[in-house]
Coordinates of C-alpha atoms and ligand atoms in Angstrom, one line a residue:
M1 CA -172.3 -41.4 91.9
R2 CA -171.3 -44.4 94.0
L3 CA -172.3 -47.1 91.2
L4 CA -170.2 -45.0 89.0
C5 CA -167.2 -45.4 91.5
L6 CA -167.8 -48.8 92.0
L7 CA -167.5 -49.6 88.7
L8 CA -164.5 -47.8 87.8
F9 CA -163.2 -49.9 90.7
V10 CA -164.0 -52.8 89.7
S11 CA -162.5 -52.6 85.8
I12 CA -159.0 -50.9 87.2
T13 CA -159.3 -54.2 89.4
A14 CA -160.0 -56.0 86.6
N15 CA -157.3 -54.8 84.6
A16 CA -154.8 -54.8 87.1
Q17 CA -155.2 -58.7 87.6
R18 CA -155.3 -59.3 83.7
L19 CA -152.2 -61.1 83.7
P20 CA -149.2 -59.2 81.0
V21 CA -148.4 -61.3 78.0
R22 CA -145.1 -59.0 77.1
W23 CA -142.1 -60.3 79.3
D24 CA -140.8 -57.2 79.8
E25 CA -144.8 -56.1 81.9
L26 CA -144.5 -59.1 83.9
T27 CA -143.8 -58.6 87.6
A28 CA -141.2 -61.4 88.7
G29 CA -143.8 -62.1 91.1
K30 CA -146.1 -63.4 88.3
W31 CA -143.5 -65.0 86.6
N32 CA -144.6 -68.4 87.4
E33 CA -148.5 -67.9 86.6
A34 CA -147.5 -67.0 83.2
L35 CA -145.0 -70.2 82.9
E36 CA -148.0 -72.1 83.8
K37 CA -150.4 -70.2 82.0
S38 CA -148.4 -70.3 78.8
N39 CA -147.7 -74.1 79.1
Y40 CA -144.2 -72.6 79.3
T41 CA -144.1 -71.3 75.6
C42 CA -142.5 -68.2 75.0
I43 CA -142.6 -66.6 71.5
L44 CA -139.9 -64.8 70.2
P45 CA -140.7 -62.2 67.5
I46 CA -138.0 -61.0 65.2
G47 CA -138.0 -58.3 62.9
I48 CA -135.3 -55.9 61.5
L49 CA -134.3 -52.3 61.1
E50 CA -134.0 -51.2 57.6
K51 CA -135.8 -49.0 54.8
H52 CA -139.2 -49.8 54.0
G53 CA -139.3 -47.9 50.4
P54 CA -139.8 -44.2 50.7
H55 CA -143.2 -44.3 53.2
A56 CA -143.1 -47.1 55.3
P57 CA -141.2 -46.9 58.5
I58 CA -138.2 -48.2 59.4
G59 CA -139.4 -50.8 61.7
S60 CA -142.1 -51.9 59.5
D61 CA -141.1 -56.0 60.1
L62 CA -140.4 -55.7 63.7
I63 CA -144.0 -53.9 64.0
H64 CA -145.9 -56.6 62.2
V65 CA -144.3 -59.1 64.9
R66 CA -145.0 -56.9 67.7
E67 CA -148.8 -56.4 66.8
W68 CA -149.5 -60.7 65.3
S69 CA -148.1 -61.3 68.7
A70 CA -149.4 -59.1 71.1
R71 CA -152.9 -59.7 69.0
A72 CA -152.7 -63.4 69.0
T73 CA -151.8 -64.1 72.5
Q74 CA -155.0 -62.4 73.3
R75 CA -156.3 -64.7 72.3
E76 CA -154.1 -67.7 73.3
Y77 CA -151.7 -66.8 76.0
A78 CA -147.9 -67.3 76.0
V79 CA -145.4 -64.7 77.1
V80 CA -144.0 -62.8 74.7
F81 CA -140.3 -61.3 74.2
P82 CA -139.3 -58.2 73.9
D83 CA -138.6 -56.3 70.5
Y84 CA -135.9 -58.3 69.1
F85 CA -134.5 -56.8 65.6
Y86 CA -130.9 -58.8 65.4
G87 CA -131.5 -60.5 62.3
Q88 CA -129.8 -60.9 58.2
I89 CA -129.7 -57.5 56.7
N90 CA -126.5 -57.0 55.1
E91 CA -127.8 -56.3 51.8
A92 CA -129.5 -52.9 53.4
K93 CA -126.1 -51.1 54.5
H94 CA -126.0 -48.5 51.7
Q95 CA -129.3 -47.2 53.1
P96 CA -130.2 -45.0 56.1
G97 CA -131.6 -46.4 59.7
T98 CA -129.9 -50.5 58.5
F99 CA -129.1 -51.8 61.8
A100 CA -127.0 -54.8 60.7
L101 CA -124.8 -56.5 63.4
P102 CA -122.0 -59.1 62.0
S103 CA -123.6 -62.2 61.4
R104 CA -121.3 -64.2 64.0
V105 CA -122.7 -61.7 66.5
V106 CA -126.2 -62.4 64.7
W107 CA -125.8 -66.1 65.3
D108 CA -124.3 -66.0 68.7
L109 CA -127.1 -63.6 70.1
L110 CA -129.9 -65.4 69.0
E111 CA -128.3 -68.9 70.8
A112 CA -127.6 -66.8 73.9
T113 CA -131.6 -65.4 73.7
C114 CA -132.8 -69.1 73.2
E115 CA -131.2 -69.9 75.8
E116 CA -132.0 -67.4 78.5
I117 CA -135.5 -67.8 77.4
A118 CA -135.2 -71.3 78.8
R119 CA -133.1 -70.8 81.7
N120 CA -135.9 -68.9 82.8
G121 CA -138.2 -71.7 82.6
F122 CA -139.5 -72.5 79.1
K123 CA -139.8 -75.4 77.5
R124 CA -141.0 -74.0 74.2
I125 CA -139.9 -71.1 71.8
V126 CA -141.7 -70.2 68.6
I127 CA -140.2 -67.7 66.6
I128 CA -142.8 -65.9 64.1
N129 CA -140.7 -63.3 61.9
G130 CA -141.5 -60.5 59.4
H131 CA -138.4 -60.1 57.7
G132 CA -137.7 -61.9 54.4
G133 CA -134.0 -61.6 54.7
N134 CA -134.3 -64.0 57.6
P135 CA -136.0 -67.3 56.9
N136 CA -132.7 -69.0 55.5
L137 CA -131.0 -68.1 58.9
I138 CA -133.9 -69.1 61.0
R139 CA -133.8 -72.4 59.0
Y140 CA -130.4 -73.4 59.8
F141 CA -130.5 -71.7 63.5
I142 CA -132.8 -74.0 64.5
Q143 CA -131.4 -77.3 62.3
T144 CA -128.3 -76.9 64.3
Q145 CA -130.7 -77.3 67.5
L146 CA -130.0 -80.7 67.1
E147 CA -126.0 -79.8 67.5
K148 CA -126.3 -80.8 71.3
R149 CA -129.4 -81.4 73.6
R150 CA -131.3 -78.8 74.8
S151 CA -133.9 -78.3 77.7
Y152 CA -136.4 -76.7 75.3
A153 CA -137.7 -76.8 71.8
L154 CA -137.9 -73.9 68.7
Y155 CA -140.6 -73.7 66.3
F156 CA -140.9 -71.5 63.7
Y157 CA -144.4 -70.5 62.4
T158 CA -145.1 -69.3 59.0
P159 CA -148.8 -68.6 57.8
V160 CA -149.7 -71.2 54.7
A161 CA -152.7 -70.0 52.7
D162 CA -156.0 -72.1 51.1
S163 CA -157.8 -71.4 48.4
A164 CA -160.2 -69.5 49.6
Y165 CA -158.3 -66.9 51.6
S166 CA -155.9 -66.8 48.6
A167 CA -158.7 -66.6 46.2
T168 CA -159.7 -63.3 48.4
V169 CA -156.7 -61.3 48.5
K170 CA -156.4 -61.8 44.9
A171 CA -160.1 -60.4 44.5
M172 CA -158.6 -56.8 46.6
R173 CA -155.6 -56.7 45.2
K174 CA -154.7 -53.9 42.7
S175 CA -151.1 -54.5 41.8
D176 CA -149.4 -57.4 40.0
P177 CA -148.8 -59.9 42.3
A178 CA -145.5 -61.3 40.9
G179 CA -143.8 -57.8 41.4
D180 CA -145.8 -57.4 45.1
G181 CA -142.8 -57.3 47.6
H182 CA -140.8 -55.6 50.5
A183 CA -142.9 -52.4 51.1
G184 CA -145.4 -53.1 48.4
E185 CA -149.1 -53.5 48.1
N186 CA -149.5 -56.3 50.5
E187 CA -147.0 -55.2 52.8
T188 CA -148.1 -51.3 53.0
S189 CA -151.9 -52.6 53.4
S190 CA -151.2 -54.2 56.2
L191 CA -148.9 -51.2 58.0
L192 CA -152.2 -49.1 57.0
Y193 CA -154.4 -51.7 59.0
L194 CA -151.9 -51.7 61.7
R195 CA -150.4 -48.8 62.1
P196 CA -151.5 -46.0 59.4
D197 CA -150.2 -43.0 61.5
L198 CA -146.5 -44.0 60.8
V199 CA -147.2 -44.9 56.9
D200 CA -146.5 -41.6 54.3
M201 CA -148.7 -42.5 51.8
S202 CA -147.7 -39.3 49.9
S203 CA -144.3 -40.5 49.6
A204 CA -145.2 -43.8 48.4
T205 CA -145.0 -42.9 44.2
K206 CA -141.6 -41.0 45.0
E207 CA -139.2 -44.1 44.4
S208 CA -139.7 -47.1 41.8
G209 CA -140.7 -50.2 43.0
A210 CA -139.7 -51.9 40.3
N211 CA -137.7 -55.4 39.6
Q212 CA -134.3 -53.4 38.0
Q213 CA -132.7 -56.5 36.8
R214 CA -129.7 -55.2 36.6
L215 CA -127.9 -59.0 36.8
N216 CA -127.6 -61.3 33.8
L217 CA -128.2 -64.6 35.1
P218 CA -130.7 -67.6 35.0
A219 CA -133.1 -67.6 37.6
S220 CA -131.4 -70.9 38.6
V221 CA -128.3 -69.2 40.2
Y222 CA -128.1 -67.2 43.5
T223 CA -125.8 -64.9 44.4
G224 CA -125.6 -62.5 47.8
I225 CA -125.9 -59.1 45.5
W226 CA -129.1 -60.5 43.8
W227 CA -131.5 -58.5 46.1
Y228 CA -129.6 -55.0 45.8
G229 CA -129.3 -56.2 42.2
S230 CA -132.9 -56.0 41.6
Y231 CA -134.3 -53.5 44.6
P232 CA -131.6 -51.1 45.4
N233 CA -134.4 -48.9 46.9
H234 CA -135.7 -51.4 49.2
Y235 CA -138.9 -51.1 47.9
A236 CA -140.6 -54.4 45.6
G237 CA -144.2 -53.5 44.2
E238 CA -146.7 -50.9 44.5
G239 CA -147.5 -49.1 47.8
A240 CA -149.4 -46.7 46.7
K241 CA -152.0 -49.2 46.0
A242 CA -152.3 -50.1 49.6
T243 CA -155.7 -50.4 51.7
A244 CA -156.1 -50.9 55.0
S245 CA -158.7 -53.0 53.9
L246 CA -156.4 -55.6 52.1
G247 CA -154.4 -54.9 55.6
K248 CA -157.5 -56.1 58.0
V249 CA -157.5 -59.7 55.3
L250 CA -154.0 -60.2 55.7
T251 CA -153.5 -59.5 59.4
D252 CA -156.3 -62.3 60.6
H253 CA -155.2 -64.7 58.1
V254 CA -151.8 -64.2 59.6
I255 CA -153.1 -64.2 63.1
D256 CA -156.1 -67.1 63.0
G257 CA -152.9 -69.1 61.7
F258 CA -150.6 -68.0 64.5
V259 CA -153.3 -69.0 67.4
Q260 CA -154.0 -72.2 65.7
A261 CA -150.2 -73.1 65.7
L262 CA -149.9 -71.5 69.5
K263 CA -152.9 -74.2 70.6
A264 CA -151.0 -77.3 68.6
I265 CA -147.1 -76.0 69.9
K266 CA -148.6 -75.3 73.8
T267 CA -150.1 -79.1 74.1
D268 CA -147.1 -80.6 71.9
N269 CA -144.8 -82.6 74.1
K270 CA -144.0 -85.2 71.1
T271 CA -141.1 -82.7 69.9
L272 CA -139.5 -82.3 73.5
E273 CA -140.0 -86.2 73.7
L274 CA -138.1 -87.1 70.5
Q275 CA -135.1 -84.7 70.9
K276 CA -134.7 -86.5 74.4
E277 CA -134.9 -89.6 72.1
F278 CA -132.8 -88.9 69.6
F279 CA -129.9 -87.7 71.7
D280 CA -129.9 -90.6 73.9
R281 CA -129.9 -92.4 71.0
A282 CA -127.1 -90.4 69.4
D283 CA -124.7 -90.3 72.8
K284 CA -124.8 -93.8 73.0
K285 CA -122.9 -94.5 70.0
Ligands
ZN1 ZN1 -140.9 -55.3 55.6

């Protein structure tokens, strides 16, 4: 009994001493330790709130980035900013549960969030994104970092597939990859792996995830209504064919790549050095 109590005490103490990764779970007294351990690196996970077919949760993209960040930082420490779901999602406003802020609010909030993260001592901010409608916004936002001098560098992680990984996924998939997207086989599979309790597989065939091709334009032409023209149900592909085993492969790939990226970013001084050199030259003009 005494041994059991001792073991219990040791394990509780070990847990209490473990430095949390989430910003909202750190104590103020541990802030400097978190800054140092992360080498002044903060992850900003960006999701969205929008319909995901008839079967997957509104916060699917947020759940992905939350889980990826939590799991990656078990292997490579960085501070994780709390849930952030203020991105570009005007195209889902006809569906229930969509949280679409005005574009200027989205922009200012992202800028103010980065500034606040930096004001708290971080020098490196890493965005990981779960929503297909966000990358244009994120990349343009990062380009505009060069508009004025900053005390921090902003990075955007996106997984890169190698041929071995692509072959594994191809062998496991059951639906046509050409039509697989939002809430389709891949995305539903990773949700089945990460949060099976939130997926209602019995509803996955209640709506069509086929491309409805309602626009009569060549592929070379881009227009804002394109997504609504093709996928008004906010469903692209066949979620019913999803499996948790495929979800594990997809998830491991994202997290392995993210851990590698975090290691590189945490030791990267060159980006900040070049930013400084750039502004020193630009200011002299
Ligand atoms: Zn999604």
